[in-house]
Coordinates of C-alpha atoms in Angstrom, one line a residue:
M1 CA -72.5 45.2 130.3
W2 CA -75.0 46.0 133.7
S3 CA -73.1 49.3 133.7
I4 CA -73.6 49.9 130.2
L5 CA -77.0 49.2 130.0
L6 CA -78.4 50.6 133.0
G7 CA -76.5 53.8 131.8
L8 CA -77.7 54.4 128.7
V9 CA -81.2 53.7 130.7
I10 CA -81.2 56.1 133.2
G11 CA -79.9 58.5 130.4
L12 CA -82.9 57.7 127.7
S13 CA -85.4 58.8 130.8
L14 CA -83.4 62.0 131.8
G15 CA -83.6 63.0 128.5
L16 CA -87.1 62.0 128.2
T17 CA -88.5 63.1 130.7
G18 CA -86.7 65.4 132.5
A19 CA -87.4 64.0 135.9
G20 CA -86.7 60.6 135.4
G21 CA -83.0 60.1 136.0
G22 CA -82.4 59.5 140.1
I23 CA -85.9 58.4 140.6
L24 CA -84.3 54.4 138.8
A25 CA -80.2 56.0 139.2
V26 CA -80.7 54.4 142.7
P27 CA -82.6 51.2 142.1
A28 CA -80.3 50.5 139.6
L29 CA -76.8 50.6 141.1
I30 CA -78.8 48.9 144.3
F31 CA -79.6 45.9 142.1
G32 CA -77.2 46.0 139.2
L33 CA -74.9 46.8 141.2
G34 CA -75.3 45.7 144.0
L35 CA -74.5 48.7 146.4
T36 CA -75.9 50.1 149.4
L37 CA -78.7 52.8 148.8
P38 CA -76.8 55.3 150.3
Q39 CA -73.6 53.8 149.0
A40 CA -75.8 54.2 145.8
A41 CA -76.7 57.9 146.0
P42 CA -74.0 59.9 145.5
I43 CA -72.7 57.5 142.4
A44 CA -76.2 58.2 141.3
L45 CA -76.4 61.9 141.3
I46 CA -72.6 62.3 139.3
A47 CA -74.3 60.3 137.0
V48 CA -77.6 62.6 136.9
G49 CA -76.0 65.6 137.8
A50 CA -73.1 65.6 134.8
A51 CA -76.1 64.3 132.6
A52 CA -79.1 67.0 133.9
L53 CA -75.7 69.3 133.0
V54 CA -75.5 68.3 129.4
G55 CA -79.2 67.9 128.6
A56 CA -79.0 71.8 129.8
L57 CA -76.8 73.1 128.3
Q58 CA -78.1 71.4 124.9
A59 CA -81.1 73.7 126.2
L60 CA -79.6 76.2 126.5
R61 CA -78.1 77.3 123.3
Q62 CA -81.7 76.7 122.0
G63 CA -83.2 79.6 124.9
N64 CA -85.7 77.4 126.3
V65 CA -84.1 77.4 129.9
R66 CA -85.3 80.0 132.1
Y67 CA -82.8 80.0 134.3
K68 CA -82.6 83.0 136.6
A69 CA -86.0 80.6 138.3
A70 CA -83.1 77.8 137.7
I71 CA -80.2 79.8 139.4
L72 CA -82.9 81.0 142.8
M73 CA -84.2 77.5 143.0
A74 CA -80.0 75.7 142.9
V75 CA -79.6 78.6 145.7
A76 CA -82.4 77.5 147.9
G77 CA -81.9 74.1 146.8
G78 CA -77.7 73.9 147.8
L79 CA -79.1 75.1 151.6
T80 CA -81.1 72.0 151.6
A81 CA -79.4 69.0 150.1
P82 CA -76.8 69.2 153.1
L83 CA -79.9 68.8 155.6
G84 CA -80.8 65.9 154.0
L85 CA -77.8 64.9 153.0
K86 CA -77.2 64.7 156.7
M87 CA -80.2 63.0 157.7
A88 CA -79.4 60.6 155.3
H89 CA -76.1 59.0 157.3
V90 CA -78.0 58.9 160.7
T91 CA -81.1 57.1 159.0
N92 CA -81.7 53.8 158.9
P93 CA -81.1 52.2 155.3
D94 CA -84.8 49.5 155.8
W95 CA -86.4 53.0 156.5
L96 CA -85.1 55.0 153.4
N97 CA -85.8 52.4 151.5
V98 CA -89.6 52.4 152.2
C99 CA -89.0 56.1 151.6
F100 CA -87.7 55.6 148.6
A101 CA -90.4 52.9 147.1
I102 CA -93.3 55.4 148.9
V103 CA -92.0 58.1 146.5
L104 CA -91.4 55.8 143.1
F105 CA -95.0 54.7 143.9
L106 CA -96.3 58.5 143.9
V107 CA -94.1 59.2 141.0
A108 CA -95.5 56.9 138.7
L109 CA -99.5 57.9 140.0
R110 CA -98.7 61.5 138.3
M111 CA -96.8 60.3 135.8
W112 CA -100.0 57.6 134.7
F113 CA -102.8 60.9 135.7
Q114 CA -100.4 62.9 133.9
A115 CA -100.5 61.1 131.0
T116 CA -104.2 60.2 130.6
Q117 CA -105.3 63.9 131.0
Q118 CA -103.1 65.3 127.9
Q119 CA -105.1 62.3 126.2
R120 CA -108.1 63.7 127.2
L121 CA -107.4 67.5 126.3
P122 CA -108.5 68.6 123.1
M123 CA -105.8 69.6 120.7
N124 CA -106.5 73.0 119.8
D125 CA -107.3 74.7 123.2
T126 CA -107.6 78.2 122.6
G127 CA -110.0 79.1 126.6
P128 CA -108.1 81.7 128.7
L129 CA -105.2 80.4 130.8
P130 CA -106.0 79.8 134.1
H131 CA -103.9 82.2 137.0
K132 CA -101.0 81.1 138.8
T133 CA -99.3 82.1 140.7
C134 CA -96.0 82.4 138.5
T135 CA -96.5 83.4 134.8
L136 CA -94.5 83.6 131.5
S137 CA -94.3 87.2 130.2
P138 CA -96.6 86.6 126.5
H139 CA -93.9 89.0 124.7
N140 CA -90.1 87.3 126.0
G141 CA -91.7 84.3 127.3
K142 CA -89.6 84.7 130.8
F143 CA -91.0 84.7 134.1
V144 CA -92.5 88.1 135.4
W145 CA -90.8 88.4 139.1
T146 CA -93.5 89.4 142.0
P147 CA -92.9 88.7 145.4
A148 CA -94.9 85.7 145.5
T149 CA -93.2 84.0 142.3
A150 CA -90.0 84.5 144.0
I151 CA -90.8 82.5 147.1
T152 CA -92.6 79.6 145.2
L153 CA -89.5 79.5 143.2
A154 CA -87.2 79.2 146.3
G155 CA -89.8 76.7 148.0
I156 CA -89.8 74.4 145.1
G157 CA -86.3 74.8 145.5
A158 CA -85.6 73.8 148.1
V159 CA -88.2 70.5 149.2
S160 CA -86.3 69.5 146.0
G161 CA -82.9 70.2 147.9
F162 CA -83.6 67.9 150.8
F163 CA -85.1 65.3 149.2
T164 CA -81.6 65.5 147.3
G165 CA -79.8 64.7 149.7
L166 CA -81.5 62.7 151.2
L167 CA -82.4 60.3 149.0
G168 CA -79.2 60.6 145.9
I169 CA -82.5 61.2 143.4
G170 CA -82.0 64.5 141.2
G171 CA -85.2 66.4 142.1
G172 CA -86.8 66.3 139.2
F173 CA -89.7 64.2 140.1
I174 CA -91.3 67.2 142.7
I175 CA -89.5 70.3 140.3
V176 CA -91.6 69.0 136.8
P177 CA -94.8 68.9 138.5
A178 CA -94.4 71.5 140.6
L179 CA -93.3 73.7 138.1
A180 CA -96.7 73.2 135.7
Y181 CA -98.3 73.1 138.4
F182 CA -97.8 77.3 139.5
S183 CA -96.2 78.1 136.3
T184 CA -97.7 79.4 133.0
A185 CA -94.3 77.4 131.6
K186 CA -94.9 74.7 128.6
M187 CA -93.3 71.4 129.0
D188 CA -90.4 72.8 126.5
N189 CA -89.6 75.1 129.5
I190 CA -90.0 73.3 131.8
V191 CA -87.7 70.1 131.2
P192 CA -84.1 72.0 130.9
T193 CA -85.2 74.4 133.5
S194 CA -85.5 71.3 136.1
L195 CA -81.9 69.5 134.4
M196 CA -80.2 73.0 134.8
V197 CA -81.4 72.9 138.5
I198 CA -81.0 69.0 139.1
A199 CA -77.3 69.9 137.8
L200 CA -76.5 73.0 140.3
V201 CA -77.8 70.8 143.2
S202 CA -76.0 68.0 142.2
A203 CA -72.6 69.4 142.1
T204 CA -73.1 70.8 146.3
T205 CA -74.5 67.5 146.7
V206 CA -71.8 65.8 145.6
V207 CA -68.9 68.1 146.4
S208 CA -70.6 67.1 151.0
A209 CA -70.7 63.4 149.4
F210 CA -66.8 63.4 148.8
T211 CA -65.6 65.7 151.8
H212 CA -67.3 62.4 153.5
G213 CA -64.3 60.1 152.4
L214 CA -66.6 59.2 148.7
S215 CA -64.5 56.9 146.0
I216 CA -65.7 55.7 142.8
T217 CA -64.3 52.6 141.0
A218 CA -63.8 52.1 137.0
Q219 CA -67.3 50.5 137.3
Q220 CA -68.8 52.8 138.4
W221 CA -67.3 55.9 136.3
L222 CA -68.2 53.6 133.5
F223 CA -72.3 53.6 134.6
I224 CA -72.4 57.4 134.6
W225 CA -70.5 58.1 131.3
C226 CA -73.4 55.7 129.8
T227 CA -76.1 58.3 131.9
I228 CA -74.4 61.1 129.9
M229 CA -74.5 58.9 126.3
G230 CA -77.7 58.0 127.0
M231 CA -79.2 61.7 128.0
V232 CA -77.9 62.7 124.5
G233 CA -80.0 60.4 122.7
G234 CA -83.4 60.9 125.2
R235 CA -82.8 64.8 124.5
L236 CA -82.6 63.6 120.4
I237 CA -85.4 61.4 119.8
A238 CA -87.5 63.1 123.1
P239 CA -89.9 65.4 120.3
R240 CA -90.0 61.9 117.9
I241 CA -91.7 60.3 120.8
P242 CA -95.2 60.8 122.2
A243 CA -95.2 62.4 125.8
P244 CA -98.2 60.1 126.9
L245 CA -96.4 56.7 125.6
W246 CA -93.3 57.4 127.5
Q247 CA -95.0 58.3 131.3
R248 CA -97.4 55.2 130.8
L249 CA -94.3 53.5 130.3
F250 CA -92.6 55.2 132.6
A251 CA -95.2 54.6 135.2
I252 CA -94.9 51.1 134.8
V253 CA -91.1 50.8 135.9
C254 CA -91.9 52.9 138.8
T255 CA -94.2 50.8 140.2
V256 CA -92.0 47.1 139.7
V257 CA -89.2 48.8 141.2
A258 CA -91.4 50.6 144.1
V259 CA -92.9 46.7 144.4
V260 CA -89.0 45.2 144.7
L261 CA -87.8 47.8 146.6
L262 CA -90.3 46.7 149.4
L263 CA -90.3 43.3 148.7
R264 CA -86.0 43.6 149.2

C-alpha cells in the first residue's frame, strides 16, 4: 500500500510541477520503504526518469518541448551526473541528508515566493518583456540560438546533472526556476522541457548505478510503476488547478519533509 500511495503522489507532483518528483521521491523511499539515501537515490531516479519520459512524450506530441535545448542540457548533465554519483558514494550519509534537507528548504522558499509573485501579477500584463539571455522567437516559439544561449543552457544542465547524481533527484528543481529566470519561455514550455532533461539525465545516471550492482525488489518496481501512473494523472489535471495553490502546498510538504529528515 505504501508503494502504491507514495508512487502515485510522487508522480502527481512531478506532473504538476515538472520539478517536484525527485525532491519527494527520495524522502518517500527513506521514510516509507526504509531505505538509506544512497539506496533510495537510484530507485527514485528510475521512477522519476521513467515518469518524466512519459510526460515529455505527451508534451512532445503537442509541440511544447524545446527539444534542442533539452538535448543540450541533458548532454551537459550527463557529463556531470557521474561526478555527483561518485561523490555520493564517498560522502558520509548524514552529510548527504543535511544537504538534501537544505535543498528542500530552498525549493520550498522558491515555490512559496513564486506563488505569491504570480498572485500579484495583473491578469492581462501587456508590458514589454524584460531582457533575458535565452529568448524565444515570436515567430515560431523556439529559442534564438546565440553563444550566450548555448553556454547558459549547458550550465543549467551541468549543475542539474551533478545534483542528480549526488542526491538522486531529477534536477527539475534547478531547471525550472533557471529557465524561468534566464529565458522568456512560459511554464507550458518550461515544464515539459524540464521533464525531457530529467528523463535523459536520469537514464545516464541509472545506467551507471546498474553497473555498480543496483538491484530492484518487487516492492520498488511497484513504486516505479505507480509513479508513472501518477505522472499521467498529473499532466491531465495540471491545467485545471491554479498554480499558486499547488505551489504553496508543495512548499509546505517540502518544509515538513526537510524538518523530519533533519530530526531523523
